[in-house]
PDB file of C-alpha atoms and ligand atoms in Angstrom:
ATOM      1  CA  MET A   1     -17.638  11.327  -1.545  1.00 86.00           C
ATOM      2  CA  GLY A   2     -14.226  12.762  -2.021  1.00 97.00           C
ATOM      3  CA  THR A   3     -10.904  12.451  -3.815  1.00 98.00           C
ATOM      4  CA  ALA A   4      -8.652   9.582  -3.076  1.00 98.00           C
ATOM      5  CA  LEU A   5      -4.957   9.189  -4.231  1.00 99.00           C
ATOM      6  CA  VAL A   6      -4.029   5.566  -4.530  1.00 99.00           C
ATOM      7  CA  THR A   7      -0.372   4.528  -5.259  1.00 99.00           C
ATOM      8  CA  GLY A   8       0.344   1.185  -6.976  1.00 98.00           C
ATOM      9  CA  ALA A   9      -2.934   1.372  -8.634  1.00 99.00           C
ATOM     10  CA  SER A  10      -1.933  -0.730 -11.666  1.00 98.00           C
ATOM     11  CA  ALA A  11      -2.362  -4.138 -10.037  1.00 98.00           C
ATOM     12  CA  GLY A  12      -3.383  -6.040  -6.964  1.00 98.00           C
ATOM     13  CA  PHE A  13      -4.675  -4.255  -3.943  1.00 99.00           C
ATOM     14  CA  GLY A  14      -4.162  -0.752  -5.476  1.00 99.00           C
ATOM     15  CA  ALA A  15      -6.144  -1.488  -8.731  1.00 98.00           C
ATOM     16  CA  ALA A  16      -8.966  -2.950  -6.626  1.00 99.00           C
ATOM     17  CA  ILE A  17      -8.985  -0.068  -4.256  1.00 99.00           C
ATOM     18  CA  ALA A  18      -9.016   2.532  -7.071  1.00 99.00           C
ATOM     19  CA  ALA A  19     -11.919   0.674  -8.731  1.00 98.00           C
ATOM     20  CA  LYS A  20     -13.865   0.416  -5.499  1.00 98.00           C
ATOM     21  CA  PHE A  21     -13.651   4.145  -4.892  1.00 98.00           C
ATOM     22  CA  ALA A  22     -14.177   5.229  -8.616  1.00 98.00           C
ATOM     23  CA  GLY A  23     -17.155   2.790  -8.809  1.00 98.00           C
ATOM     24  CA  ASN A  24     -18.750   4.313  -5.780  1.00 98.00           C
ATOM     25  CA  GLY A  25     -18.587   8.017  -6.542  1.00 97.00           C
ATOM     26  CA  TRP A  26     -15.168   9.146  -5.527  1.00 98.00           C
ATOM     27  CA  ARG A  27     -12.616  10.731  -7.653  1.00 98.00           C
ATOM     28  CA  VAL A  28      -9.520   8.796  -7.836  1.00 98.00           C
ATOM     29  CA  ILE A  29      -5.862   9.784  -8.698  1.00 99.00           C
ATOM     30  CA  ALA A  30      -4.047   6.626  -9.632  1.00 99.00           C
ATOM     31  CA  PHE A  31      -0.233   6.363  -9.569  1.00 99.00           C
ATOM     32  CA  ALA A  32       2.052   3.521 -10.809  1.00 99.00           C
ATOM     33  CA  ARG A  33       4.637   2.820 -13.425  1.00 98.00           C
ATOM     34  CA  ARG A  34       2.561   0.901 -15.999  1.00 98.00           C
ATOM     35  CA  ALA A  35       0.584   3.514 -18.007  1.00 98.00           C
ATOM     36  CA  ASP A  36      -1.287   0.792 -19.919  1.00 98.00           C
ATOM     37  CA  ARG A  37      -2.771  -0.772 -16.746  1.00 98.00           C
ATOM     38  CA  LEU A  38      -3.737   2.693 -15.465  1.00 98.00           C
ATOM     39  CA  ALA A  39      -5.335   3.549 -18.715  1.00 98.00           C
ATOM     40  CA  GLN A  40      -7.760   0.603 -18.028  1.00 98.00           C
ATOM     41  CA  LEU A  41      -8.988   2.489 -15.044  1.00 98.00           C
ATOM     42  CA  VAL A  42      -9.813   5.522 -17.115  1.00 98.00           C
ATOM     43  CA  GLU A  43     -11.465   3.389 -19.730  1.00 98.00           C
ATOM     44  CA  ARG A  44     -13.656   1.809 -17.128  1.00 98.00           C
ATOM     45  CA  PHE A  45     -14.705   4.867 -15.029  1.00 98.00           C
ATOM     46  CA  GLY A  46     -14.019   7.751 -17.295  1.00 98.00           C
ATOM     47  CA  ALA A  47     -11.532  10.745 -17.114  1.00 98.00           C
ATOM     48  CA  GLU A  48     -13.968  12.836 -14.969  1.00 97.00           C
ATOM     49  CA  ARG A  49     -13.747  10.028 -12.299  1.00 98.00           C
ATOM     50  CA  VAL A  50     -10.061   8.807 -12.528  1.00 98.00           C
ATOM     51  CA  HIS A  51      -6.873  10.729 -13.180  1.00 98.00           C
ATOM     52  CA  VAL A  52      -3.779   8.646 -13.692  1.00 98.00           C
ATOM     53  CA  ALA A  53      -0.040   9.537 -13.661  1.00 98.00           C
ATOM     54  CA  ALA A  54       2.496   6.920 -14.653  1.00 98.00           C
ATOM     55  CA  PHE A  55       5.914   7.278 -13.105  1.00 98.00           C
ATOM     56  CA  ASP A  56       8.337   5.585 -10.744  1.00 98.00           C
ATOM     57  CA  ILE A  57       7.340   6.529  -7.203  1.00 98.00           C
ATOM     58  CA  ARG A  58      10.982   6.566  -6.140  1.00 98.00           C
ATOM     59  CA  ASP A  59      11.508   9.591  -8.451  1.00 98.00           C
ATOM     60  CA  GLU A  60      10.701  12.478  -6.225  1.00 98.00           C
ATOM     61  CA  ALA A  61      10.837  15.047  -9.082  1.00 98.00           C
ATOM     62  CA  ALA A  62       8.366  12.918 -11.026  1.00 98.00           C
ATOM     63  CA  MET A  63       6.122  12.748  -7.966  1.00 98.00           C
ATOM     64  CA  ARG A  64       6.172  16.480  -7.488  1.00 98.00           C
ATOM     65  CA  ALA A  65       5.504  17.009 -11.098  1.00 98.00           C
ATOM     66  CA  ALA A  66       2.553  14.631 -11.020  1.00 98.00           C
ATOM     67  CA  LEU A  67       1.083  16.465  -8.065  1.00 98.00           C
ATOM     68  CA  ALA A  68       1.580  19.796  -9.741  1.00 98.00           C
ATOM     69  CA  ALA A  69      -0.136  18.721 -12.775  1.00 98.00           C
ATOM     70  CA  LEU A  70      -3.325  17.551 -11.103  1.00 98.00           C
ATOM     71  CA  PRO A  71      -6.330  18.796 -13.001  1.00 98.00           C
ATOM     72  CA  ALA A  72      -8.675  21.172 -11.139  1.00 96.00           C
ATOM     73  CA  GLY A  73     -11.271  18.427 -10.214  1.00 95.00           C
ATOM     74  CA  PHE A  74      -8.549  16.319  -8.573  1.00 98.00           C
ATOM     75  CA  ARG A  75      -6.621  18.829  -6.448  1.00 98.00           C
ATOM     76  CA  ASP A  76      -8.554  18.612  -3.160  1.00 98.00           C
ATOM     77  CA  ILE A  77      -7.279  15.161  -1.816  1.00 98.00           C
ATOM     78  CA  ASP A  78      -9.249  13.762   1.115  1.00 98.00           C
ATOM     79  CA  LEU A  79      -7.611  10.271   1.301  1.00 98.00           C
ATOM     80  CA  LEU A  80      -4.084   9.050   0.694  1.00 99.00           C
ATOM     81  CA  VAL A  81      -3.681   5.351   0.293  1.00 99.00           C
ATOM     82  CA  ASN A  82      -0.017   4.479   0.400  1.00 99.00           C
ATOM     83  CA  ASN A  83      -0.102   1.056  -1.266  1.00 98.00           C
ATOM     84  CA  ALA A  84       2.654   0.855  -3.850  1.00 99.00           C
ATOM     85  CA  GLY A  85       5.321  -1.494  -2.597  1.00 98.00           C
ATOM     86  CA  LEU A  86       7.125  -4.699  -3.251  1.00 98.00           C
ATOM     87  CA  ALA A  87       9.151  -7.600  -1.767  1.00 98.00           C
ATOM     88  CA  SER A  88      12.155  -8.475  -3.924  1.00 98.00           C
ATOM     89  CA  GLY A  89      13.740 -11.793  -3.280  1.00 98.00           C
ATOM     90  CA  THR A  90      13.353 -14.583  -0.803  1.00 97.00           C
ATOM     91  CA  ALA A  91      16.898 -15.215   0.138  1.00 98.00           C
ATOM     92  CA  LYS A  92      18.201 -15.130   3.756  1.00 98.00           C
ATOM     93  CA  ALA A  93      19.996 -11.902   4.577  1.00 98.00           C
ATOM     94  CA  GLN A  94      23.391 -13.435   4.252  1.00 98.00           C
ATOM     95  CA  ASP A  95      22.603 -14.337   0.675  1.00 98.00           C
ATOM     96  CA  SER A  96      20.644 -11.293  -0.290  1.00 98.00           C
ATOM     97  CA  ASP A  97      21.153  -8.812  -3.208  1.00 98.00           C
ATOM     98  CA  LEU A  98      21.853  -5.344  -1.855  1.00 98.00           C
ATOM     99  CA  ALA A  99      20.241  -3.776  -4.982  1.00 98.00           C
ATOM    100  CA  GLN A 100      16.929  -5.580  -4.116  1.00 98.00           C
ATOM    101  CA  TRP A 101      17.226  -4.463  -0.545  1.00 98.00           C
ATOM    102  CA  ARG A 102      17.657  -0.746  -1.726  1.00 98.00           C
ATOM    103  CA  GLN A 103      14.716  -1.071  -4.086  1.00 98.00           C
ATOM    104  CA  MET A 104      12.406  -2.139  -1.317  1.00 99.00           C
ATOM    105  CA  ILE A 105      13.628   0.617   1.067  1.00 99.00           C
ATOM    106  CA  ASP A 106      13.362   3.209  -1.683  1.00 99.00           C
ATOM    107  CA  THR A 107       9.857   2.194  -2.655  1.00 99.00           C
ATOM    108  CA  ASN A 108       8.193   0.974   0.503  1.00 99.00           C
ATOM    109  CA  VAL A 109       9.813   3.600   2.901  1.00 99.00           C
ATOM    110  CA  THR A 110      11.378   6.530   1.191  1.00 99.00           C
ATOM    111  CA  ALA A 111       8.689   7.030  -1.538  1.00 99.00           C
ATOM    112  CA  LEU A 112       5.993   6.545   1.015  1.00 99.00           C
ATOM    113  CA  VAL A 113       7.250   9.056   3.495  1.00 99.00           C
ATOM    114  CA  THR A 114       7.969  11.583   0.731  1.00 99.00           C
ATOM    115  CA  LEU A 115       4.437  11.470  -0.749  1.00 99.00           C
ATOM    116  CA  THR A 116       3.015  11.602   2.744  1.00 99.00           C
ATOM    117  CA  ARG A 117       5.028  14.713   3.751  1.00 98.00           C
ATOM    118  CA  LEU A 118       4.042  16.524   0.399  1.00 98.00           C
ATOM    119  CA  LEU A 119       0.383  15.910   1.057  1.00 98.00           C
ATOM    120  CA  LEU A 120       0.115  16.400   4.855  1.00 98.00           C
ATOM    121  CA  PRO A 121      -0.619  20.166   4.629  1.00 98.00           C
ATOM    122  CA  GLN A 122      -3.732  19.648   2.483  1.00 97.00           C
ATOM    123  CA  LEU A 123      -4.725  16.615   4.382  1.00 98.00           C
ATOM    124  CA  ILE A 124      -4.763  18.582   7.569  1.00 98.00           C
ATOM    125  CA  GLU A 125      -6.644  21.515   5.897  1.00 98.00           C
ATOM    126  CA  ARG A 126      -9.311  18.968   4.632  1.00 97.00           C
ATOM    127  CA  ARG A 127      -9.399  16.876   7.756  1.00 97.00           C
ATOM    128  CA  GLY A 128      -8.610  13.945   5.517  1.00 98.00           C
ATOM    129  CA  ALA A 129      -7.303  10.430   6.033  1.00 98.00           C
ATOM    130  CA  ILE A 130      -4.231   8.304   5.421  1.00 98.00           C
ATOM    131  CA  VAL A 131      -4.331   4.569   4.862  1.00 99.00           C
ATOM    132  CA  ASN A 132      -0.948   2.803   4.915  1.00 99.00           C
ATOM    133  CA  ILE A 133      -0.623  -0.654   3.489  1.00 99.00           C
ATOM    134  CA  SER A 134       1.843  -2.279   5.794  1.00 99.00           C
ATOM    135  CA  SER A 135       2.011  -6.048   6.272  1.00 98.00           C
ATOM    136  CA  ILE A 136       2.039  -8.875   8.908  1.00 98.00           C
ATOM    137  CA  SER A 137       5.799  -9.131   7.836  1.00 98.00           C
ATOM    138  CA  GLY A 138       6.451  -6.049   9.847  1.00 98.00           C
ATOM    139  CA  THR A 139       5.336  -7.832  13.027  1.00 97.00           C
ATOM    140  CA  HIS A 140       5.893 -11.535  12.426  1.00 97.00           C
ATOM    141  CA  PRO A 141       9.448 -12.467  11.409  1.00 96.00           C
ATOM    142  CA  TYR A 142      10.035 -15.234   8.852  1.00 95.00           C
ATOM    143  CA  THR A 143      12.919 -16.661   6.930  1.00 96.00           C
ATOM    144  CA  GLY A 144      13.742 -14.342   3.960  1.00 97.00           C
ATOM    145  CA  GLY A 145      11.554 -11.504   5.284  1.00 97.00           C
ATOM    146  CA  ASN A 146      14.591  -9.541   6.393  1.00 98.00           C
ATOM    147  CA  VAL A 147      14.450  -6.121   4.668  1.00 98.00           C
ATOM    148  CA  TYR A 148      10.968  -6.512   3.378  1.00 98.00           C
ATOM    149  CA  GLY A 149       9.630  -7.054   6.809  1.00 98.00           C
ATOM    150  CA  GLY A 150      11.937  -4.151   8.084  1.00 98.00           C
ATOM    151  CA  THR A 151      10.219  -1.852   5.571  1.00 99.00           C
ATOM    152  CA  LYS A 152       6.883  -2.859   6.804  1.00 99.00           C
ATOM    153  CA  ALA A 153       7.782  -2.457  10.418  1.00 99.00           C
ATOM    154  CA  PHE A 154       8.807   0.998   9.438  1.00 99.00           C
ATOM    155  CA  VAL A 155       5.441   1.653   7.845  1.00 99.00           C
ATOM    156  CA  THR A 156       3.576   0.416  11.070  1.00 99.00           C
ATOM    157  CA  GLN A 157       5.608   2.588  13.308  1.00 98.00           C
ATOM    158  CA  PHE A 158       5.362   5.503  11.064  1.00 99.00           C
ATOM    159  CA  SER A 159       1.669   5.209  11.042  1.00 99.00           C
ATOM    160  CA  ALA A 160       1.588   5.169  14.752  1.00 98.00           C
ATOM    161  CA  ASN A 161       3.882   8.178  15.104  1.00 98.00           C
ATOM    162  CA  LEU A 162       1.881  10.011  12.331  1.00 98.00           C
ATOM    163  CA  ARG A 163      -1.330   9.629  14.522  1.00 98.00           C
ATOM    164  CA  VAL A 164       0.454  11.272  17.440  1.00 98.00           C
ATOM    165  CA  ASP A 165       1.807  14.159  15.436  1.00 98.00           C
ATOM    166  CA  LEU A 166      -1.602  14.662  13.895  1.00 98.00           C
ATOM    167  CA  HIS A 167      -3.280  14.600  17.193  1.00 98.00           C
ATOM    168  CA  GLY A 168      -6.076  17.309  17.195  1.00 98.00           C
ATOM    169  CA  THR A 169      -6.065  17.906  13.502  1.00 98.00           C
ATOM    170  CA  GLY A 170      -8.957  15.526  12.764  1.00 97.00           C
ATOM    171  CA  VAL A 171      -6.804  13.637  10.177  1.00 98.00           C
ATOM    172  CA  ARG A 172      -7.311   9.854  10.453  1.00 98.00           C
ATOM    173  CA  VAL A 173      -4.385   7.290  10.056  1.00 98.00           C
ATOM    174  CA  THR A 174      -4.965   3.669   9.619  1.00 98.00           C
ATOM    175  CA  ASN A 175      -2.299   1.038   9.229  1.00 99.00           C
ATOM    176  CA  ILE A 176      -3.507  -2.234   7.443  1.00 98.00           C
ATOM    177  CA  GLU A 177      -1.342  -5.282   7.852  1.00 98.00           C
ATOM    178  CA  PRO A 178      -2.420  -8.070   5.593  1.00 98.00           C
ATOM    179  CA  GLY A 179      -1.107 -11.531   5.470  1.00 98.00           C
ATOM    180  CA  MET A 180      -0.947 -13.804   2.533  1.00 98.00           C
ATOM    181  CA  ALA A 181      -2.894 -12.295  -0.468  1.00 98.00           C
ATOM    182  CA  GLU A 182      -2.837 -13.462  -4.080  1.00 98.00           C
ATOM    183  CA  THR A 183      -1.911 -10.565  -6.362  1.00 98.00           C
ATOM    184  CA  GLU A 184       1.207 -10.122  -8.571  1.00 98.00           C
ATOM    185  CA  PHE A 185       3.179  -9.827  -5.222  1.00 98.00           C
ATOM    186  CA  THR A 186       4.888 -13.210  -5.414  1.00 98.00           C
ATOM    187  CA  LEU A 187       5.513 -12.935  -9.141  1.00 98.00           C
ATOM    188  CA  VAL A 188       7.316  -9.751  -8.464  1.00 98.00           C
ATOM    189  CA  ARG A 189       9.227 -11.209  -5.496  1.00 98.00           C
ATOM    190  CA  THR A 190      10.415 -14.159  -7.493  1.00 98.00           C
ATOM    191  CA  GLY A 191      11.274 -12.323 -10.666  1.00 98.00           C
ATOM    192  CA  GLY A 192       8.195 -13.630 -12.539  1.00 98.00           C
ATOM    193  CA  ASN A 193       8.076 -17.298 -11.394  1.00 98.00           C
ATOM    194  CA  GLN A 194       4.419 -18.220 -12.069  1.00 98.00           C
ATOM    195  CA  ALA A 195       4.868 -21.775 -10.761  1.00 98.00           C
ATOM    196  CA  VAL A 196       6.200 -20.581  -7.388  1.00 97.00           C
ATOM    197  CA  SER A 197       3.374 -18.117  -7.104  1.00 98.00           C
ATOM    198  CA  ASP A 198       0.684 -20.645  -7.874  1.00 98.00           C
ATOM    199  CA  LYS A 199       2.157 -23.199  -5.475  1.00 98.00           C
ATOM    200  CA  LEU A 200       2.225 -20.710  -2.734  1.00 97.00           C
ATOM    201  CA  TYR A 201      -1.403 -19.790  -2.912  1.00 98.00           C
ATOM    202  CA  ALA A 202      -2.762 -23.295  -4.003  1.00 97.00           C
ATOM    203  CA  GLY A 203      -5.329 -24.551  -1.452  1.00 97.00           C
ATOM    204  CA  ALA A 204      -4.594 -21.585   0.980  1.00 97.00           C
ATOM    205  CA  HIS A 205      -7.641 -19.570   0.194  1.00 98.00           C
ATOM    206  CA  PRO A 206      -5.483 -16.379   0.485  1.00 98.00           C
ATOM    207  CA  ILE A 207      -6.806 -12.900   0.963  1.00 98.00           C
ATOM    208  CA  THR A 208      -7.995 -11.289  -2.200  1.00 98.00           C
ATOM    209  CA  ASP A 209      -7.475  -7.814  -3.666  1.00 98.00           C
ATOM    210  CA  THR A 210     -11.241  -7.256  -3.217  1.00 98.00           C
ATOM    211  CA  ASP A 211     -11.069  -8.141   0.472  1.00 98.00           C
ATOM    212  CA  ILE A 212      -8.504  -5.336   0.983  1.00 99.00           C
ATOM    213  CA  ALA A 213     -10.351  -2.869  -1.305  1.00 99.00           C
ATOM    214  CA  ASP A 214     -13.621  -3.568   0.750  1.00 98.00           C
ATOM    215  CA  THR A 215     -11.662  -3.067   3.973  1.00 98.00           C
ATOM    216  CA  VAL A 216     -10.157   0.368   2.930  1.00 98.00           C
ATOM    217  CA  TRP A 217     -13.686   1.295   1.795  1.00 98.00           C
ATOM    218  CA  TRP A 218     -14.942   0.527   5.202  1.00 98.00           C
ATOM    219  CA  VAL A 219     -12.210   2.320   7.061  1.00 98.00           C
ATOM    220  CA  ALA A 220     -12.378   5.316   4.868  1.00 98.00           C
ATOM    221  CA  ASN A 221     -16.175   5.722   5.088  1.00 97.00           C
ATOM    222  CA  LEU A 222     -16.601   5.413   8.922  1.00 97.00           C
ATOM    223  CA  PRO A 223     -18.019   8.313  10.776  1.00 96.00           C
ATOM    224  CA  PRO A 224     -15.317  11.111  11.132  1.00 93.00           C
ATOM    225  CA  HIS A 225     -15.048  10.588  14.849  1.00 95.00           C
ATOM    226  CA  LEU A 226     -13.626   6.926  14.406  1.00 97.00           C
ATOM    227  CA  ASP A 227     -10.213   5.847  13.505  1.00 97.00           C
ATOM    228  CA  VAL A 228      -9.231   2.254  12.964  1.00 98.00           C
ATOM    229  CA  THR A 229      -5.687   2.761  14.013  1.00 98.00           C
ATOM    230  CA  ARG A 230      -4.317  -0.627  12.898  1.00 98.00           C
ATOM    231  CA  LEU A 231      -5.812  -3.791  11.438  1.00 98.00           C
ATOM    232  CA  GLU A 232      -4.048  -7.135  10.967  1.00 98.00           C
ATOM    233  CA  MET A 233      -5.726  -9.433   8.576  1.00 98.00           C
ATOM    234  CA  MET A 234      -4.818 -13.093   7.670  1.00 98.00           C
ATOM    235  CA  PRO A 235      -6.448 -15.821   5.704  1.00 98.00           C
ATOM    236  CA  VAL A 236      -8.122 -18.271   8.109  1.00 98.00           C
ATOM    237  CA  SER A 237      -5.435 -20.766   6.737  1.00 98.00           C
ATOM    238  CA  GLN A 238      -2.419 -18.675   7.973  1.00 98.00           C
ATOM    239  CA  SER A 239      -1.011 -18.372  11.508  1.00 96.00           C
ATOM    240  CA  ALA A 240       2.350 -17.344  12.908  1.00 93.00           C
ATOM    241  CA  ALA A 241       4.855 -20.323  13.008  1.00 80.00           C
ATOM    242  CA  GLY A 242       6.524 -19.638  16.303  1.00 84.00           C
ATOM    243  CA  LEU A 243      10.093 -19.892  17.480  1.00 91.00           C
ATOM    244  CA  GLN A 244      12.759 -22.242  16.355  1.00 90.00           C
ATOM    245  CA  VAL A 245      15.981 -23.723  17.922  1.00 94.00           C
ATOM    246  CA  ALA A 246      19.205 -24.679  16.278  1.00 94.00           C
ATOM    247  CA  ARG A 247      20.629 -27.370  18.461  1.00 95.00           C
ATOM    248  CA  ASP A 248      24.410 -27.473  19.045  1.00 92.00           C
ATOM    249  CA  ALA A 249      24.955 -24.610  16.655  1.00 84.00           C
TER     250      ALA A 249
HETATM  251  P1  LIG B 301       1.253  -6.135  -6.669  1.00 82.92           P
HETATM  252  O1  LIG B 301       2.566  -6.551  -7.215  1.00 82.92           O
HETATM  253  O2  LIG B 301       0.089  -6.788  -7.281  1.00 82.92           O
HETATM  254  O3  LIG B 301       0.990  -4.546  -6.827  1.00 82.92           O
HETATM  255  C1  LIG B 301       2.000  -3.668  -6.525  1.00 82.92           C
HETATM  256  C2  LIG B 301       1.686  -2.141  -6.967  1.00 82.92           C
HETATM  257  O4  LIG B 301       2.850  -1.369  -6.523  1.00 82.92           O
HETATM  258  C3  LIG B 301       1.636  -2.113  -8.620  1.00 82.92           C
HETATM  259  O5  LIG B 301       0.637  -1.371  -8.833  1.00 82.92           O
HETATM  260  C4  LIG B 301       3.052  -1.570  -8.866  1.00 82.92           C
HETATM  261  O6  LIG B 301       2.742  -0.804 -10.048  1.00 82.92           O
HETATM  262  C5  LIG B 301       3.220  -0.629  -7.708  1.00 82.92           C
HETATM  263  N1  LIG B 301       4.616  -0.239  -7.621  1.00 82.92           N
HETATM  264  C6  LIG B 301       5.717  -1.101  -7.160  1.00 82.92           C
HETATM  265  N2  LIG B 301       6.802  -0.452  -7.367  1.00 82.92           N
HETATM  266  C7  LIG B 301       6.524   0.827  -7.747  1.00 82.92           C
HETATM  267  C8  LIG B 301       7.309   1.937  -8.162  1.00 82.92           C
HETATM  268  N3  LIG B 301       8.602   2.022  -8.031  1.00 82.92           N
HETATM  269  N4  LIG B 301       6.664   3.057  -8.574  1.00 82.92           N
HETATM  270  C9  LIG B 301       5.378   3.012  -8.681  1.00 82.92           C
HETATM  271  N5  LIG B 301       4.544   2.115  -8.418  1.00 82.92           N
HETATM  272  C10 LIG B 301       5.184   0.947  -7.978  1.00 82.92           C
HETATM  273  O7  LIG B 301       1.299  -6.330  -5.127  1.00 82.92           O
HETATM  274  P2  LIG B 301       0.154  -6.114  -3.971  1.00 82.92           P
HETATM  275  O8  LIG B 301      -1.122  -5.485  -4.492  1.00 82.92           O
HETATM  276  O9  LIG B 301       0.023  -7.413  -3.248  1.00 82.92           O
HETATM  277  O10 LIG B 301       0.897  -5.074  -3.138  1.00 82.92           O
HETATM  278  C11 LIG B 301       0.347  -3.803  -2.683  1.00 82.92           C
HETATM  279  C12 LIG B 301       0.981  -3.497  -1.255  1.00 82.92           C
HETATM  280  O11 LIG B 301       0.498  -4.448  -0.365  1.00 82.92           O
HETATM  281  C13 LIG B 301       2.466  -3.481  -1.164  1.00 82.92           C
HETATM  282  O12 LIG B 301       2.926  -2.541  -0.407  1.00 82.92           O
HETATM  283  C14 LIG B 301       2.798  -4.911  -0.527  1.00 82.92           C
HETATM  284  O13 LIG B 301       3.906  -4.855   0.153  1.00 82.92           O
HETATM  285  C15 LIG B 301       1.527  -4.969   0.308  1.00 82.92           C
HETATM  286  N6  LIG B 301       1.207  -6.230   0.936  1.00 82.92           N
HETATM  287  C16 LIG B 301       0.952  -7.178   0.011  1.00 82.92           C
HETATM  288  C17 LIG B 301       0.580  -8.595   0.559  1.00 82.92           C
HETATM  289  C18 LIG B 301       0.417  -9.656  -0.286  1.00 82.92           C
HETATM  290  O14 LIG B 301       0.519 -10.839   0.311  1.00 82.92           O
HETATM  291  N7  LIG B 301       0.075  -9.629  -1.590  1.00 82.92           N
HETATM  292  C19 LIG B 301       0.393  -8.725   1.990  1.00 82.92           C
HETATM  293  C20 LIG B 301       0.695  -7.596   2.777  1.00 82.92           C
HETATM  294  C21 LIG B 301       0.955  -6.414   2.216  1.00 82.92           C
HETATM  295  P3  LIG B 301       3.838  -0.813 -11.344  1.00 82.92           P
HETATM  296  O15 LIG B 301       4.569  -2.128 -11.349  1.00 82.92           O
HETATM  297  O16 LIG B 301       2.906  -0.626 -12.436  1.00 82.92           O
HETATM  298  O17 LIG B 301       4.735   0.370 -11.007  1.00 82.92           O
HETATM  299  C1  LIG B 302       3.101  -9.919   2.265  1.00 82.92           C
HETATM  300  C2  LIG B 302       2.660 -10.859   3.343  1.00 82.92           C
HETATM  301  O1  LIG B 302       3.515 -12.770   4.652  1.00 82.92           O
HETATM  302  O2  LIG B 302       4.000 -12.825   2.340  1.00 82.92           O
HETATM  303  O3  LIG B 302       3.385  -8.675   2.950  1.00 82.92           O
HETATM  304  O4  LIG B 302       5.222 -11.329   3.818  1.00 82.92           O
HETATM  305  S1  LIG B 302       3.934 -11.922   3.561  1.00 82.92           S
END
């Protein structure tokens, strides 16, 4: 048992990961913007088990303040789960909105590296672990994946490079690369279009938030000599589409 900091703990994977760890004896620090959702974790598991901080993870000052304000029982972090993130938009690059691109970069990349850097000294001191939630979109290109996939390719390579820099420290780094999973992800990506979200997942038997929480739990609780360095996961219904050819273009 230890203390886990989970970003994006108000919904989807992050909420399920926070609940999995809090329900199994860990202390959990839960970050996200929606305070009402985070409060549900405290109601469910108690303030001695879950500490929440509601802020925008892109706001470095707010992040530093949240870390500085951790109560005594939550200061010794053993596990960082960098989960907060989003895709915004499905347009091709040439039709995309730059503001959406910046939001993805600021959240999925800049905030993730900032929090990681701030916590590295104590993770090293505690021989802790980092689990980064990347995506298959960082490896497999698809139409409209442009910057979202680019941010996740960054996360995947950052994870690999972190492992090298942390060589000999005992800190474990795991990059988890899920494929299609039904969460609020598509609602966020489409600006709240429930019909598109429902249609995407219908009949696909997508990955669930519980599948990811169980995986993070397994990875984090392996014996300390084992590091799952990267893990790609897809629903059985999903596979890579392959190459395309535009004739006489
Ligand atoms: P959800 O939309 O259900 O959850 C996203 C979480 O990230 C929410 O808790 C949200 O909290 C938080 N978040 C987003 N932006 C910010 C921000 N600026 N500041 C603080 N918190 C933020 O999506 P998922 O659970 O599916 O996504 C979790 C991670 O998994 C993401 O990194 C995503 O890219 C990745 N992923 C998702 C897949 C999928 O198919 N669903 C597949 C592969 C990877 P709030 O809005 O309250 O701030
Ligand atoms: C989310 C998975 O395939 O929708 O990261 O981009 S995918």
